Amino acid sequence: MSTGIDVLAILAGQQTMPTDPVRVKAVIDCAARAHLLASLFSHMRPHLGGKALDVAQNASIKAEADARMLAFEAERLQRIFHGTGMRIILLKGAAYVAAQHGFSVGRRVSDIDILVSENDLLAVEKALRGAGFIPHAHAQSVYDQNYYRNYMHELPPLVHKHRRTVIDVHHRLTPRTSRISVDTAAMVAASQPTAGGALYTLAPIDQFLHAALHGLYDNSFDTPLRTSFDLFSLWSVLSAADKADVFCRAAAIGLEVQAHGALDLLCRLGLVDRKSVPARKSVAGALAYARIQSGIGAVLAHGVFSVREHWLRMPMRLLIPHLARKLGLWLREKVQAGRQSHQ
Amino acid sequence: MTTAPFSSDISRWRRAALRGTLSLELGPFRATLGCDRPSWAALVPHLEALYPTMAASDTPRIGDQNLTVRAPNILRRYLRPQVVGLPGFDLPLVPLPQRLAPLAFEMAWNAAVALDCYRFLILHAAVVRIGDQAVIIAADTGGGKSTLAAALMEAGAILLSDEFALIDAASGNVHPFPRAISLKNESIALFAATRRHYVDTPKGTLGYMPPSRESLSVQATPARIGRLVVPHFGVGKSAQNIPIDPEKAAIRLLRGSPNYHALGEAGFTALMRLVTSAPMHELHYGSTEDGVALVHEVCQ
């Protein structure tokens, strides 16, 4: 059993914190690396003392700051788009907080993701620029700007010039060039207004499917524990009707494979009972499970994920020149860093 | 689960550091340290000279910081050897030559506290205790915070911290964190107690002055903050003490705080309480003696 799987079981309330101090340290360090420390402590804080309490307090103050930042930025978004009639849909962490999901307490968030209709994209960008958001330093070159605008599913990231909050504006859920095609319009149509707010979130079932897509099929599964905990949590808050409907909905919007992958992973992790869901065994689920284990399997799985991420994102005729360019930039940076350190 | 002074059993700490399970306790913090062999060899004389009584333990325990001092990659362990001090989270770091492993350690601990500690309101400042009140010596670039703290220590003050004022938001008190004082370039020669010298570092020549026995004996005792001072050393300046309004003091302090932005209302309340209960003075002086005299004057 890897420590990561223990951390997930504790988070899911299916296992209690170990008592052996060496195991406690392993679990806490593992959760800290996965940015899950505050989540881990959120439901066991009353039982802590000594150094564990110090560490728990530290983690929860940091997570509260994230939640405050999210609430503040969500309120700013409402002001920016007030009266424009544009539907601003919060995605991922911002959505979990806005939907007041219990598991969002303690969840670390670094940036805001929103989804808008492609027709509104330029107007949304203009409004955000007018409200103080500027292009992020990481994506200012002409190449990066064109790359995002021509091929990606989002605008080049924007950052607020004073608050330094990063916002990613999506108009689709997968890159334009992706091998996976999702019916984004159907998900937008099913989105729901937030409680008491003028913003929207995806329907609960779509939140789960989007997390499955984003977590297992649109990046290298670099935060395996957090992704798995998100998936488990989003699955757990679904109504019985939604759970029964999940594969039907998934098929309707083009995410059937992703739904099977995510549920297969949750079953492998022991977080969901395989008898309770008709999830097929899935290669992505097996890979993701291997990635969470320790040892050589995890290293290999990580390699496969990295290659697969790029394979899924764009066809070879775009991918090869893109990677060649990135490799060139990386080499140039290395050479420059080498020169500087010898001066 | 017992701890022992660092100087008591170096070979035991070596084994623990190579396994990554050495824990070191100072003030309110416990740091776990892991090293590779060459980095440990370069680091250990520094720890022995400056922190002989620091509580160490070799059993894995939960800690506030997870530090690693090692070569940036396996090649750099032996070939033109280098070292990095990892604070336990992703941070872009410039590798240092291996002989500067002590610097990598000190910088890693500083980075871990500055960027990943939220249970105190942290100010970038030195702290000394004069009588029963703590004096915060706020950092202003080139102002001479560490030199003044070292001089005050030689004049009988108790050093509580050289780099960070760790303020408990609930009580308003400052927690001691008596790391060695890091002195730069010309300041080093002023203090005979400086133990370790490192030339050609990214900051010029560095020297470290160990905290006094008294400092270490009160490391678990938080202190009430009585005064805030902002030192401005300048060659040829005459001694001058300028009182600063509380609201301006607040702005100055929060500019030098690495975590104020993350503490929300608790941070604001603690800062307001600090500037209204402890007056701030900007101190201008042309000699270290004048600086020490000014601090004693404002503490009256």
XYZ file of C-alpha atoms in Angstrom:
643
model
C 0.000 0.000 0.000
C 1.428 3.395 -0.842
C 1.160 6.337 1.511
C -0.815 8.198 -1.164
C -3.574 5.584 -1.066
C -3.678 5.850 2.737
C -4.008 9.626 2.461
C -6.967 9.232 0.094
C -8.626 6.670 2.352
C -8.257 9.001 5.348
C -9.629 11.932 3.330
C -12.570 9.814 2.233
C -13.277 8.964 5.864
C -12.690 5.263 5.211
C -9.565 4.970 7.327
C -8.383 6.755 10.458
C -5.102 8.531 10.992
C -2.335 6.030 11.857
C -1.053 6.041 15.422
C 2.567 5.114 14.749
C 4.494 8.437 14.670
C 6.606 7.383 11.687
C 3.469 6.645 9.650
C 1.873 9.885 10.833
C 4.831 11.834 9.520
C 4.742 9.966 6.196
C 1.015 10.653 5.781
C 1.349 14.333 6.689
C 4.360 14.904 4.421
C 2.608 13.136 1.554
C -0.561 15.204 2.027
C 1.504 18.390 2.248
C 3.276 17.633 -1.034
C -0.102 17.010 -2.670
C -1.521 20.297 -1.271
C -4.075 18.272 0.673
C -2.906 19.002 4.197
C -5.687 21.440 5.052
C -8.284 19.065 3.602
C -6.805 16.230 5.653
C -6.964 18.254 8.837
C -10.333 19.874 8.197
C -12.220 16.980 9.784
C -9.774 15.909 12.490
C -8.585 19.181 13.950
C -10.282 18.799 17.364
C -8.235 15.664 18.059
C -4.852 17.230 17.461
C -2.231 18.567 19.813
C 1.426 19.570 19.844
C 3.280 19.894 16.571
C 0.449 18.310 14.576
C -1.835 21.121 15.710
C 0.783 23.726 14.664
C 1.062 22.138 11.231
C -2.736 21.857 10.900
C -3.250 25.496 11.872
C -0.636 26.607 9.396
C -2.263 24.645 6.581
C -5.774 25.837 7.339
C -4.813 29.531 7.522
C -3.235 29.188 4.089
C -6.307 27.425 2.704
C -8.624 30.056 4.218
C -6.603 32.711 2.399
C -7.217 30.845 -0.864
C -10.948 30.637 -0.178
C -11.063 34.378 0.608
C -9.195 35.137 -2.603
C -11.677 33.042 -4.574
C -14.708 34.666 -2.967
C -13.229 38.101 -3.600
C -12.436 37.400 -7.245
C -15.853 35.833 -7.822
C -17.437 38.999 -6.476
C -15.224 41.098 -8.800
C -16.302 38.954 -11.759
C -19.937 39.637 -10.889
C -19.249 43.365 -10.929
C -17.298 43.250 -14.172
C -20.033 41.359 -16.011
C -23.029 42.885 -14.264
C -25.737 43.718 -16.804
C -23.839 42.345 -19.812
C -26.036 39.244 -20.024
C -22.959 37.092 -20.551
C -22.961 33.763 -18.745
C -19.757 33.361 -16.722
C -19.327 29.760 -15.587
C -16.878 29.060 -12.769
C -14.863 25.883 -13.237
C -12.873 23.645 -10.886
C -11.864 25.072 -7.487
C -13.778 28.328 -7.857
C -16.909 26.325 -8.698
C -16.491 23.958 -5.742
C -16.318 26.911 -3.356
C -19.216 28.714 -5.041
C -21.310 25.528 -4.903
C -20.481 25.339 -1.180
C -19.312 21.749 -1.431
C -18.109 20.571 1.985
C -14.957 19.108 0.488
C -13.904 22.532 -0.767
C -13.041 23.491 2.830
C -9.263 23.429 2.941
C -8.847 22.923 -0.794
C -5.860 24.862 -2.131
C -6.455 26.956 -5.237
C -3.925 28.900 -7.229
C -5.961 30.444 -10.038
C -9.486 31.051 -11.293
C -10.896 29.186 -14.281
C -13.984 30.373 -16.085
C -15.880 29.115 -19.117
C -17.692 31.470 -21.483
C -19.427 31.062 -24.799
C -17.012 31.354 -27.714
C -19.114 34.173 -29.166
C -18.516 36.215 -26.007
C -14.797 35.486 -25.863
C -13.440 38.769 -27.197
C -15.935 40.826 -25.214
C -15.001 38.945 -22.045
C -11.318 39.521 -22.681
C -11.927 43.223 -23.285
C -13.938 43.552 -20.087
C -11.259 41.786 -18.030
C -8.514 43.931 -19.579
C -10.570 46.991 -18.686
C -10.827 45.752 -15.104
C -7.065 45.546 -14.653
C -6.166 42.079 -15.922
C -3.058 41.989 -18.125
C -1.343 39.182 -20.096
C 0.627 36.852 -17.837
C 4.415 37.168 -18.057
C 4.613 33.491 -19.084
C 2.554 34.025 -22.215
C 3.534 37.409 -23.587
C 5.501 36.331 -26.656
C 3.816 36.506 -30.052
C 4.305 32.747 -30.422
C 2.584 31.969 -27.112
C -0.248 34.385 -27.815
C -0.896 32.806 -31.230
C -0.507 29.313 -29.822
C -3.245 29.893 -27.258
C -5.563 31.780 -29.592
C -5.266 29.450 -32.578
C -5.010 26.048 -30.956
C -5.992 26.082 -27.308
C -9.291 25.990 -25.469
C -8.521 29.099 -23.455
C -7.143 32.602 -23.815
C -3.521 33.201 -22.851
C -3.661 33.485 -19.040
C -4.427 36.907 -17.612
C -3.125 38.209 -14.309
C -4.463 41.135 -12.311
C -1.903 43.918 -12.324
C -2.236 44.627 -8.581
C -3.729 41.540 -6.981
C -1.635 39.107 -9.073
C -4.583 36.721 -9.346
C -4.376 34.558 -12.443
C -7.514 33.925 -14.498
C -7.868 31.382 -17.291
C -10.734 32.148 -19.665
C -11.946 28.997 -21.434
C -14.306 28.857 -24.355
C -14.142 25.067 -24.710
C -13.176 22.270 -22.372
C -10.547 20.694 -24.633
C -8.074 22.326 -27.030
C -9.384 23.071 -30.538
C -6.850 20.545 -31.805
C -7.682 17.838 -29.252
C -8.575 14.291 -30.248
C -11.388 14.407 -27.697
C -14.411 16.358 -28.797
C -16.778 17.508 -26.109
C -20.170 19.117 -26.529
C -19.259 22.236 -24.572
C -22.462 23.983 -25.681
C -24.597 21.291 -24.027
C -22.670 21.696 -20.789
C -23.036 25.475 -20.937
C -26.755 25.088 -21.525
C -27.098 22.875 -18.442
C -25.068 25.192 -16.187
C -26.754 26.489 -13.060
C -26.669 29.854 -11.287
C -24.743 29.981 -8.017
C -26.707 30.456 -4.804
C -27.512 34.149 -4.486
C -25.022 35.085 -7.177
C -25.026 36.105 -10.802
C -22.353 33.571 -11.786
C -22.837 29.987 -12.934
C -21.355 26.570 -12.298
C -21.631 23.422 -14.390
C -24.397 21.028 -13.371
C -23.132 18.618 -10.656
C -22.930 15.676 -13.040
C -21.034 17.811 -15.559
C -18.639 18.972 -12.820
C -17.740 15.341 -12.234
C -17.344 14.659 -15.957
C -15.249 17.772 -16.460
C -12.999 16.751 -13.564
C -12.636 13.311 -15.185
C -11.710 14.893 -18.496
C -9.365 17.460 -17.034
C -7.789 15.162 -14.482
C -7.158 12.076 -16.555
C -7.258 13.155 -20.187
C -6.017 16.721 -20.468
C -2.792 16.859 -18.487
C -0.077 14.577 -17.227
C -1.923 13.686 -14.014
C 0.655 15.745 -12.154
C -1.436 16.106 -9.014
C -2.691 12.508 -8.748
C -3.886 12.647 -5.146
C -5.701 15.929 -5.489
C -7.322 14.903 -8.749
C -8.443 11.607 -7.212
C -9.832 13.354 -4.131
C -11.703 15.860 -6.322
C -13.181 13.032 -8.372
C -14.206 11.102 -5.280
C -15.737 14.207 -3.693
C -17.618 15.274 -6.815
C -18.922 11.723 -7.209
C -19.974 11.563 -3.558
C -22.082 14.723 -3.723
C -24.066 13.498 -6.745
C -27.677 12.515 -6.160
C -28.640 8.867 -6.670
C -30.428 9.896 -9.880
C -27.319 11.668 -11.192
C -25.160 8.645 -10.343
C -27.506 6.375 -12.259
C -27.528 8.792 -15.170
C -23.783 9.407 -15.378
C -22.900 7.198 -18.361
C -25.946 8.335 -20.273
C -25.027 11.990 -19.781
C -21.389 11.216 -20.524
C -22.326 9.579 -23.827
C -24.495 12.560 -24.754
C -21.649 15.061 -24.386
C -18.828 12.852 -25.670
C -17.179 11.954 -22.362
C -18.129 8.300 -21.985
C -14.529 7.027 -22.019
C -13.595 9.659 -19.450
C -16.457 8.706 -17.139
C -15.364 5.070 -17.220
C -11.727 6.047 -16.637
C -12.511 8.172 -13.593
C -14.872 5.682 -11.989
C -12.505 2.813 -12.721
C -9.773 4.737 -10.894
C -12.040 5.366 -7.889
C -12.887 1.636 -7.777
C -9.227 0.629 -7.993
C -8.470 3.015 -5.142
C -11.165 1.310 -3.084
C -13.051 4.589 -2.697
C -16.082 3.435 -4.685
C -17.501 -0.081 -4.554
C -17.103 -1.664 -7.991
C -20.391 -3.510 -7.573
C -22.239 -0.209 -7.209
C -21.227 1.275 -10.584
C -21.119 -0.224 -14.062
C -17.634 1.132 -14.739
C -15.542 -0.685 -17.321
C -11.874 -1.456 -16.654
C -9.920 1.333 -18.273
C -6.343 1.832 -19.377
C -6.367 5.415 -18.078
C -7.699 4.216 -14.724
C -4.981 1.571 -14.485
C -2.284 4.077 -15.429
C -3.555 6.626 -12.939
C -3.649 3.980 -10.235
C -0.060 2.990 -11.050
C 0.956 6.640 -10.862
C -0.346 6.883 -7.285
C 1.583 3.787 -6.192
C 5.213 4.255 -5.309
C 8.127 2.739 -7.188
C 9.066 2.102 -10.774
C 5.447 1.658 -11.907
C 4.708 5.239 -10.914
C 7.725 6.518 -12.842
C 6.715 4.599 -15.968
C 3.091 5.701 -15.661
C 4.256 9.297 -15.351
C 6.234 8.895 -18.588
C 3.245 7.426 -20.413
C 0.993 10.227 -19.132
C 3.389 12.912 -20.371
C 3.576 11.469 -23.873
C -0.156 10.764 -23.957
C -1.015 14.310 -22.855
C 0.687 15.721 -25.927
C -0.702 13.001 -28.183
C -4.234 13.825 -27.061
C -3.751 17.553 -27.337
C -2.780 18.018 -30.970
C -1.977 16.204 -34.229
C 1.653 15.397 -35.025
C 2.020 18.064 -37.714
C 1.429 20.699 -35.010
C 2.980 18.863 -32.102
C 6.444 18.253 -33.552
C 7.213 21.874 -34.526
C 5.763 23.021 -31.184
C 7.914 20.684 -29.103
C 10.987 21.505 -31.211
C 10.464 25.166 -30.466
C 9.970 24.573 -26.738
C 13.109 22.395 -26.654
C 15.079 25.175 -28.372
C 13.889 27.765 -25.813
C 14.682 25.405 -22.941
C 18.216 24.783 -24.249
C 18.807 28.505 -24.722
C 17.689 29.152 -21.123
C 20.026 26.417 -19.810
C 22.987 27.850 -21.737
C 22.271 31.356 -20.452
C 21.902 30.119 -16.864
C 25.202 28.247 -17.239
C 26.950 31.384 -18.494
C 25.602 33.480 -15.636
C 26.718 31.031 -12.962
C 30.283 31.107 -14.360
C 30.561 34.862 -14.274
C 11.290 10.737 21.085
C 14.096 12.326 23.050
C 16.166 15.220 21.813
C 19.808 15.930 22.581
C 22.044 18.957 22.028
C 23.468 19.036 18.524
C 27.111 18.839 19.656
C 26.483 15.707 21.731
C 26.406 13.046 19.026
C 27.373 14.260 15.554
C 27.721 10.799 14.028
C 24.162 9.947 15.041
C 22.865 13.172 13.423
C 24.903 12.379 10.328
C 23.151 9.044 9.863
C 19.779 10.725 10.410
C 20.544 13.553 7.955
C 21.582 11.070 5.264
C 18.258 9.257 5.795
C 16.438 12.600 5.712
C 15.084 12.265 9.260
C 17.230 14.633 11.310
C 15.038 17.054 13.207
C 16.270 20.345 14.613
C 14.318 22.529 17.019
C 14.706 26.240 17.512
C 12.175 28.660 18.971
C 8.669 27.634 17.879
C 9.866 25.588 14.913
C 10.956 22.070 14.226
C 12.719 21.531 10.897
C 13.440 18.147 9.351
C 16.739 18.071 7.485
C 18.020 15.734 4.794
C 21.472 15.944 3.192
C 23.732 14.094 0.793
C 27.211 13.131 2.072
C 29.283 15.998 0.639
C 26.725 18.645 1.629
C 26.543 17.281 5.178
C 30.345 17.353 5.403
C 30.365 21.000 4.315
C 27.473 21.917 6.614
C 28.395 20.232 9.866
C 31.223 22.597 11.003
C 28.746 25.469 10.635
C 26.094 23.771 12.764
C 28.656 22.722 15.374
C 30.103 26.222 15.679
C 26.848 28.181 15.678
C 24.182 25.876 17.065
C 25.953 23.488 19.498
C 22.999 23.400 21.890
C 20.199 23.208 19.308
C 17.862 20.320 20.169
C 18.313 17.510 17.655
C 16.612 14.167 17.217
C 16.986 11.292 14.781
C 13.514 9.780 14.947
C 11.131 10.888 12.165
C 8.731 13.462 13.583
C 6.233 15.905 12.150
C 7.900 19.239 11.559
C 7.110 22.793 10.506
C 9.697 22.753 7.736
C 11.150 20.032 5.535
C 14.604 21.121 4.405
C 16.966 19.345 2.039
C 20.546 20.423 1.410
C 22.010 18.482 -1.490
C 23.600 18.639 -4.924
C 21.135 19.848 -7.594
C 21.743 16.549 -9.414
C 23.914 13.476 -9.017
C 26.636 14.780 -11.375
C 27.036 17.990 -9.401
C 27.746 15.981 -6.264
C 31.271 15.316 -7.528
C 31.891 17.257 -10.747
C 32.411 20.987 -10.067
C 30.259 20.234 -7.011
C 27.258 22.382 -6.250
C 24.592 22.557 -3.578
C 21.004 23.757 -3.273
C 18.926 24.289 -0.143
C 15.370 23.115 -0.811
C 12.692 24.617 1.466
C 10.245 21.720 1.032
C 8.209 23.233 -1.807
C 8.913 24.327 -5.371
C 11.095 27.407 -5.513
C 13.507 28.394 -8.291
C 16.984 28.277 -6.781
C 20.432 29.236 -8.015
C 22.901 26.441 -7.146
C 25.839 27.488 -4.957
C 29.323 25.980 -4.879
C 29.354 23.010 -2.489
C 31.521 24.786 0.108
C 28.569 27.157 0.660
C 26.273 24.367 1.921
C 25.876 26.301 5.225
C 24.473 29.242 3.280
C 22.142 26.923 1.379
C 20.900 25.595 4.747
C 20.359 29.060 6.251
C 18.625 30.300 3.087
C 16.402 27.220 2.872
C 15.229 27.646 6.466
C 14.605 31.351 5.839
C 12.663 30.637 2.653
C 10.580 27.958 4.363
C 9.639 30.342 7.180
C 9.086 33.399 4.973
C 7.032 31.646 2.289
C 5.256 28.822 4.085
C 4.540 29.910 7.645
C 1.135 31.406 8.373
C 0.536 30.724 12.035
C 2.442 33.898 12.932
C 2.276 37.372 11.477
C 5.820 37.596 10.134
C 7.768 40.817 9.739
C 11.154 41.027 8.082
C 13.002 42.304 11.136
C 15.540 41.553 13.827
C 14.244 41.348 17.380
C 16.096 41.938 20.653
C 14.887 42.006 24.226
C 15.945 44.875 26.444
C 14.737 44.390 30.011
C 11.313 42.821 29.694
C 10.320 44.420 26.393
C 11.050 43.246 22.874
C 12.301 45.762 20.327
C 11.527 45.089 16.667
C 14.306 46.312 14.370
C 12.506 46.535 11.029
C 14.506 45.894 7.887
C 14.934 48.701 5.388
C 17.327 47.913 2.543
C 20.872 48.625 3.670
C 19.556 50.063 6.932
C 21.802 47.882 9.050
C 19.310 45.707 10.942
C 21.661 42.797 11.610
C 24.627 44.989 12.534
C 22.508 46.913 15.008
C 21.083 43.684 16.477
C 24.606 42.269 16.905
C 25.819 45.489 18.535
C 22.842 45.527 20.902
C 23.567 41.928 21.811
C 27.162 42.841 22.661
C 25.800 45.714 24.745
C 23.754 43.294 26.842
C 20.465 42.876 24.965
C 19.084 39.379 24.395
C 18.834 38.458 20.734
C 15.429 36.992 19.910
C 15.785 36.850 16.127
C 17.970 38.133 13.328
C 15.633 37.764 10.377
C 11.978 37.389 11.370
C 9.653 38.832 13.966
C 7.162 35.990 14.555
C 4.103 37.636 16.064
C 1.344 35.563 17.614
C -1.854 37.196 16.370
C -3.867 36.148 19.433
C -1.544 37.511 22.136
C 0.399 40.117 20.183
C 3.647 38.711 21.586
C 6.763 37.935 19.560
C 8.209 34.412 19.579
C 12.015 34.115 19.705
C 13.724 32.337 16.806
C 17.406 32.823 17.694
C 19.241 31.823 14.543
C 22.833 32.990 14.061
C 23.141 36.644 13.011
C 24.294 36.954 9.416
C 26.682 39.870 8.955
C 27.866 41.193 5.617
C 31.181 42.577 4.389
C 32.425 45.524 6.540
C 30.164 44.625 9.465
C 31.947 41.320 10.081
C 35.146 42.890 11.430
C 33.174 44.854 14.031
C 32.329 41.738 16.017
C 34.956 39.463 17.512
C 32.307 36.827 18.232
C 31.749 36.098 14.514
C 32.453 32.391 14.024
C 32.178 31.330 10.415
C 33.214 33.357 7.381
C 32.254 32.668 3.783
C 33.880 34.610 0.959
C 32.594 35.068 -2.608
C 28.956 34.372 -1.837
C 26.184 35.960 -3.933
C 25.909 38.537 -1.109
C 29.662 39.210 -0.822
C 31.483 38.014 2.281
C 29.271 36.652 5.042
C 30.011 36.021 8.685
C 27.769 34.396 11.278
C 27.581 35.325 14.929
C 26.102 32.722 17.278
C 23.162 33.634 19.517
C 24.238 34.030 23.144
C 23.532 31.416 25.810
C 20.942 33.783 27.258
C 19.176 34.025 23.879
C 18.945 30.282 23.679
C 17.707 29.952 27.234
C 14.661 32.158 26.518
C 13.879 30.702 23.080
C 10.596 29.227 24.332
C 9.460 32.444 26.034
C 7.382 34.866 23.933
C 7.991 38.533 24.712
C 5.805 41.630 24.801
C 6.700 44.100 22.044
C 7.505 47.543 23.448
C 9.172 49.481 20.626
C 9.565 49.452 16.843
C 12.680 50.947 15.324
C 13.757 51.437 11.699
C 17.547 51.819 11.514
C 19.141 54.042 8.852
C 22.900 53.811 9.083
C 24.901 56.224 6.905
C 28.560 57.216 7.100
C 28.868 60.744 8.526
C 25.213 60.971 9.681
C 24.579 62.585 13.036
C 22.400 60.745 15.532
C 18.723 61.520 15.089
C 15.508 59.933 16.296
C 12.340 60.592 14.284
C 9.015 59.348 15.727
C 6.729 57.773 13.094
C 2.917 57.935 13.226
C 1.171 54.606 13.851
C -0.550 54.593 10.452
C 2.734 55.170 8.619
C 4.347 52.559 10.849
C 1.685 50.042 9.812
C 2.341 50.646 6.109
C 6.095 50.258 6.595
C 5.738 47.039 8.518
C 3.299 45.382 6.140
C 5.560 46.181 3.187
C 8.170 44.025 4.898
C 5.823 41.183 5.758
C 5.954 38.042 3.627
C 2.582 36.731 4.828
C 0.399 39.696 5.887
C -1.646 39.341 2.677
C -2.673 35.798 3.629
C -3.797 36.385 7.206
C -6.930 38.388 6.533
C -8.633 40.051 9.486
C -6.385 38.356 12.058
C -3.331 39.905 10.397
C -4.918 43.362 10.230
C -5.975 43.266 13.880
C -2.532 42.106 15.009
C -0.796 44.815 12.989
C -3.079 47.590 14.308
C -2.602 46.406 17.859
C 1.157 46.378 17.318
C 1.463 49.920 15.952
C -0.887 51.398 18.530
C 0.791 49.702 21.494
C 4.434 50.026 20.400
C 5.678 53.409 19.126
C 7.915 53.442 16.031
C 11.103 55.474 15.718
C 13.229 55.980 12.645
C 16.841 56.082 13.808
C 19.562 57.827 11.787
C 23.163 57.388 12.871
C 26.717 57.383 11.574
C 28.287 54.942 14.017
C 27.161 51.696 15.583
C 27.675 53.184 19.082
C 25.259 55.983 18.219
C 22.770 53.409 16.958
C 22.946 51.430 20.207
C 22.602 54.629 22.251
C 19.544 55.694 20.219
C 17.820 52.355 20.789
C 18.448 52.599 24.529
C 17.170 56.180 24.456
C 13.860 55.263 22.781
C 13.417 52.331 25.174
C 13.424 54.594 28.218
